[in-house]
Amino acid sequence: MSLPSSHPEISEHKHSGKTCPVTGKGHEWCPPQPGDSRSPCPALNTLANHGYLPRDGKNLSVFDIISALKAGYNLSTFLAAFLTIGGFILLRRLTNVDLYEIGRHGRVEHDASLVHRDTSEGQKYAPISINQRLVDRLIADAKTGDEEGEGPEFGDRRILMDASDVARARIRREKESPRLDRMHAEIARGEMAIILGLWETKAGNNAGVPVEWVREWIGHERLPKDWKPTHVQGFRDVVRRSAAIRKAMEEQRKAEAEQVGEKHPPNVRSGTQVYLT
């Protein structure tokens, strides 16, 4: 695609700091440019796209990331420090990192991502490209019509994603992927628990995150235009919401198992559990 004559050449659009040289603003959204470093983590990529982190995503210190998490998402100091220091420990790094290093498979990064393909066998780093088909499926998991005022007929603006919806998505992806160990399963739940607490809104008796915000953030790595910080997101709330996702996953798996049992009752006369088909 050719650029207008007034448009600066892409080669001049170098992200060496937090301010975008094209927009001239510190926190205006701008997608990554050639040479910028990005990871499979939408939270950190979004911070770089908005200039809370250096836009090139390179040479990031512990303090850079803590400050960006606080400024961009309004996380508490303790939560931001816990996530950042824990991440550096898992990465086995004592010095600064580029964003791509966070994609080192099996450290902070894990299979069964909600919007990224699993890491191919033999690869050290996970894919960073967003799979829009997985984004659509994630949004569809919230369009269950189980709550008043929800359902596909109302469009994205009327649909709120809650812990039950996240649980449904996590179960689906974990069925499609290699088994997660306990630590990475907790990381996977915690990622969405933060967002549920950060962006929760209410509509009538329903509470959750507008799926249009989820699509904007996880599908385009951009902060929702209509969102303004209303509170500091703390550690305890994230733990509570992660536990709610885990409980919802357990309940949904139990319900699925019971449905399978009803469809395939054991043949008790044989003395063994041979399922009838």
Coordinates of C-alpha atoms in Angstrom, one line a residue:
M1 CA 0.0 0.0 0.0
S2 CA 1.4 3.4 -1.0
L3 CA 1.6 6.1 1.6
P4 CA 0.3 9.7 1.2
S5 CA 3.0 12.2 0.4
S6 CA 2.5 13.9 3.8
H7 CA 3.1 10.6 5.6
P8 CA 6.6 10.1 7.1
E9 CA 8.5 7.2 5.7
I10 CA 8.2 4.1 7.8
S11 CA 12.0 3.9 8.0
E12 CA 12.0 7.2 9.9
H13 CA 9.5 5.9 12.4
K14 CA 12.0 4.5 15.0
H15 CA 10.8 3.8 18.4
S16 CA 13.8 4.7 20.6
G17 CA 11.8 6.1 23.5
K18 CA 8.3 6.3 25.0
T19 CA 7.0 9.1 22.7
C20 CA 5.9 8.1 19.3
P21 CA 7.7 10.2 16.6
V22 CA 4.6 10.1 14.3
T23 CA 1.9 11.0 16.8
G24 CA 4.1 13.2 18.9
K25 CA 2.3 12.0 22.0
G26 CA 3.5 9.8 24.9
H27 CA 0.5 7.5 25.2
E28 CA -1.2 7.6 21.8
W29 CA -1.6 4.0 20.5
C30 CA 0.8 3.1 17.7
P31 CA 1.4 -0.5 16.4
P32 CA 4.9 -1.9 16.6
Q33 CA 7.2 -0.9 13.8
P34 CA 9.9 -3.0 12.0
G35 CA 12.7 -3.7 14.5
D36 CA 10.5 -3.3 17.6
S37 CA 10.5 -6.2 20.1
R38 CA 7.3 -7.8 21.2
S39 CA 6.2 -10.8 23.2
P40 CA 3.2 -13.2 23.5
C41 CA 1.9 -11.1 26.4
P42 CA -0.8 -8.7 25.4
A43 CA -0.5 -6.7 28.6
L44 CA 3.2 -5.8 28.1
N45 CA 2.8 -5.3 24.3
T46 CA -0.1 -2.9 25.0
L47 CA 2.1 -0.9 27.4
A48 CA 4.7 -0.6 24.7
N49 CA 2.2 0.3 22.0
H50 CA 1.0 3.1 24.2
G51 CA 4.4 4.3 25.3
Y52 CA 4.2 3.4 28.9
L53 CA 7.2 1.1 28.1
P54 CA 9.8 2.2 25.6
R55 CA 8.0 1.7 22.3
D56 CA 10.8 -0.4 20.8
G57 CA 10.3 -2.9 23.6
K58 CA 14.0 -3.2 24.3
N59 CA 16.4 -3.0 27.2
L60 CA 13.6 -3.1 29.9
S61 CA 14.6 -3.0 33.5
V62 CA 12.6 -4.3 36.5
F63 CA 11.8 -0.7 37.4
D64 CA 10.7 0.1 33.8
I65 CA 8.1 -2.6 33.9
I66 CA 6.9 -2.0 37.4
S67 CA 6.4 1.7 36.6
A68 CA 4.6 0.9 33.4
L69 CA 2.2 -1.6 35.0
K70 CA 1.3 1.1 37.6
A71 CA 0.9 3.9 35.1
G72 CA -0.8 2.0 32.3
Y73 CA -3.1 -0.3 34.3
N74 CA -3.2 1.3 37.7
L75 CA -1.9 -1.8 39.5
S76 CA -0.8 -1.5 43.1
T77 CA 3.0 -1.2 43.7
F78 CA 3.0 -4.7 45.4
L79 CA 1.1 -6.4 42.5
A80 CA 3.3 -4.7 39.9
A81 CA 6.4 -5.7 41.7
F82 CA 5.2 -9.2 42.4
L83 CA 4.5 -9.8 38.7
T84 CA 7.7 -8.2 37.4
I85 CA 10.1 -9.7 39.9
G86 CA 8.4 -13.1 39.6
G87 CA 8.7 -12.9 35.8
F88 CA 12.4 -12.1 35.9
I89 CA 13.0 -15.0 38.3
L90 CA 11.2 -17.4 35.9
L91 CA 13.2 -16.0 33.0
R92 CA 16.4 -16.5 35.0
R93 CA 17.5 -13.0 34.3
L94 CA 19.2 -10.5 36.5
T95 CA 19.7 -7.8 33.8
N96 CA 17.5 -5.9 31.5
V97 CA 15.3 -7.8 28.9
D98 CA 13.8 -7.3 25.5
L99 CA 10.1 -8.1 25.2
Y100 CA 10.7 -11.1 22.9
E101 CA 12.6 -12.8 25.7
I102 CA 9.4 -13.1 27.7
G103 CA 8.2 -15.5 25.0
R104 CA 10.8 -18.1 26.0
H105 CA 8.7 -21.3 26.1
G106 CA 7.9 -22.9 29.4
R107 CA 9.2 -20.0 31.6
V108 CA 6.6 -17.3 32.0
E109 CA 5.0 -18.2 28.7
H110 CA 2.8 -21.3 28.4
D111 CA 0.7 -23.3 26.0
A112 CA -3.1 -23.0 25.9
S113 CA -2.9 -19.2 25.3
L114 CA -6.4 -17.8 24.7
V115 CA -5.2 -16.0 21.4
H116 CA -1.9 -17.5 20.4
R117 CA -1.0 -20.8 18.8
D118 CA 1.0 -23.3 21.0
T119 CA 4.7 -23.3 20.7
S120 CA 5.8 -25.7 18.0
E121 CA 8.0 -28.7 19.0
G122 CA 11.6 -27.8 19.1
Q123 CA 11.0 -24.0 19.2
K124 CA 12.5 -21.9 22.0
Y125 CA 10.1 -19.0 21.7
A126 CA 6.3 -18.9 21.4
P127 CA 4.5 -17.3 18.5
I128 CA 3.7 -13.6 19.0
S129 CA 1.2 -13.2 16.2
I130 CA -2.4 -13.0 17.3
N131 CA -4.7 -15.6 16.0
Q132 CA -7.9 -13.8 15.2
R133 CA -9.8 -17.0 14.9
L134 CA -8.9 -17.7 18.6
V135 CA -10.0 -14.1 19.5
D136 CA -13.4 -14.8 17.9
R137 CA -13.8 -18.0 19.8
L138 CA -12.9 -16.3 23.0
I139 CA -15.5 -13.7 22.4
A140 CA -18.0 -16.4 21.5
D141 CA -17.4 -18.1 24.9
A142 CA -18.9 -15.0 26.5
K143 CA -21.9 -15.0 24.2
T144 CA -23.7 -17.7 25.9
G145 CA -27.0 -16.0 26.5
D146 CA -27.1 -17.3 30.0
E147 CA -27.5 -13.9 31.6
E148 CA -30.3 -11.4 31.1
G149 CA -29.5 -8.9 28.3
E150 CA -26.8 -11.0 26.8
G151 CA -26.5 -13.1 23.7
P152 CA -25.4 -12.6 20.1
E153 CA -28.5 -10.7 19.2
F154 CA -27.5 -7.8 21.4
G155 CA -24.1 -7.3 19.9
D156 CA -20.7 -6.9 21.7
R157 CA -21.7 -3.8 23.6
R158 CA -24.2 -5.6 25.7
I159 CA -22.1 -8.6 26.6
L160 CA -20.0 -8.8 29.8
M161 CA -17.2 -11.4 30.2
D162 CA -17.0 -12.8 33.8
A163 CA -15.2 -15.6 35.6
S164 CA -17.5 -18.2 34.3
D165 CA -16.9 -17.1 30.7
V166 CA -13.1 -17.1 31.2
A167 CA -13.4 -20.6 32.7
R168 CA -15.2 -21.8 29.6
A169 CA -12.5 -20.4 27.4
R170 CA -9.7 -21.8 29.5
I171 CA -11.2 -25.3 29.5
R172 CA -11.6 -25.2 25.7
R173 CA -8.0 -24.2 25.1
E174 CA -6.6 -26.6 27.6
K175 CA -8.4 -29.4 25.8
E176 CA -6.7 -28.3 22.6
S177 CA -3.2 -28.0 24.0
P178 CA -0.5 -30.0 26.0
R179 CA -1.3 -30.3 29.7
L180 CA -0.3 -27.3 31.8
D181 CA 1.6 -27.8 35.0
R182 CA 0.2 -26.3 38.2
M183 CA 2.3 -23.2 38.0
H184 CA 1.5 -22.3 34.4
A185 CA -2.2 -23.1 35.0
E186 CA -2.2 -20.5 37.8
I187 CA -0.4 -18.0 35.6
A188 CA -3.0 -18.5 32.9
R189 CA -5.9 -17.9 35.3
G190 CA -4.1 -14.9 36.9
E191 CA -3.6 -13.2 33.5
M192 CA -7.4 -12.8 33.0
A193 CA -8.1 -12.4 36.7
I194 CA -6.2 -9.1 36.6
I195 CA -8.3 -7.9 33.6
L196 CA -11.6 -8.9 35.3
G197 CA -10.8 -6.8 38.3
L198 CA -9.3 -3.9 36.4
W199 CA -12.1 -3.4 33.9
E200 CA -15.2 -4.8 35.6
T201 CA -18.4 -2.9 34.9
K202 CA -22.0 -3.6 35.8
A203 CA -25.2 -3.7 33.7
G204 CA -28.3 -4.5 35.8
N205 CA -27.5 -7.6 37.8
N206 CA -24.6 -8.6 35.6
A207 CA -20.9 -7.7 36.2
G208 CA -18.0 -8.3 34.0
V209 CA -15.7 -6.8 31.4
P210 CA -17.3 -5.6 28.1
V211 CA -16.2 -8.0 25.4
E212 CA -15.5 -5.1 23.0
W213 CA -12.8 -4.1 25.5
V214 CA -11.5 -7.6 25.6
R215 CA -11.3 -7.7 21.8
E216 CA -9.6 -4.3 21.6
W217 CA -7.0 -5.3 24.2
I218 CA -6.3 -9.0 23.5
G219 CA -7.0 -8.8 19.8
H220 CA -5.3 -5.5 18.9
E221 CA -3.1 -4.9 22.0
R222 CA -4.7 -1.5 22.6
L223 CA -6.2 0.0 25.7
P224 CA -10.0 0.4 25.5
K225 CA -10.9 4.0 24.4
D226 CA -13.7 4.3 26.9
W227 CA -11.8 3.0 29.9
K228 CA -10.6 5.3 32.6
P229 CA -8.9 4.1 35.9
T230 CA -11.4 4.0 38.7
H231 CA -9.4 2.2 41.4
V232 CA -6.0 0.7 42.1
Q233 CA -6.0 -3.0 41.2
G234 CA -4.5 -5.0 44.1
F235 CA -3.0 -8.4 44.7
R236 CA -5.7 -9.8 47.0
D237 CA -8.5 -9.1 44.5
V238 CA -6.5 -10.8 41.7
V239 CA -6.0 -13.9 44.0
R240 CA -9.8 -13.9 44.7
R241 CA -10.7 -13.7 41.1
S242 CA -8.3 -16.3 40.0
A243 CA -9.8 -18.6 42.6
A244 CA -13.2 -17.9 41.2
I245 CA -12.0 -18.8 37.7
R246 CA -10.6 -22.1 39.1
K247 CA -13.8 -22.9 40.9
A248 CA -15.9 -22.2 37.8
M249 CA -13.6 -24.5 35.7
E250 CA -14.0 -27.3 38.3
E251 CA -17.8 -26.9 38.2
Q252 CA -18.0 -26.8 34.4
R253 CA -15.7 -29.9 34.1
K254 CA -17.8 -31.7 36.7
A255 CA -21.0 -30.9 34.7
E256 CA -19.4 -32.1 31.5
A257 CA -18.3 -35.3 33.1
E258 CA -21.8 -35.9 34.4
Q259 CA -23.3 -35.3 31.0
V260 CA -20.9 -37.8 29.5
G261 CA -21.9 -40.3 32.2
E262 CA -25.5 -39.9 31.4
K263 CA -24.9 -40.5 27.7
H264 CA -22.6 -43.5 28.4
P265 CA -23.8 -45.3 31.6
P266 CA -21.5 -48.1 32.8
N267 CA -22.6 -51.7 32.0
V268 CA -22.8 -52.9 35.6
R269 CA -23.6 -56.5 34.7
S270 CA -20.2 -57.0 33.2
G271 CA -18.4 -56.2 36.4
T272 CA -16.3 -53.6 34.5
Q273 CA -17.1 -50.1 33.3
V274 CA -17.6 -50.7 29.7
Y275 CA -19.4 -47.7 28.2
L276 CA -22.3 -48.4 25.9
T277 CA -22.3 -46.6 22.6

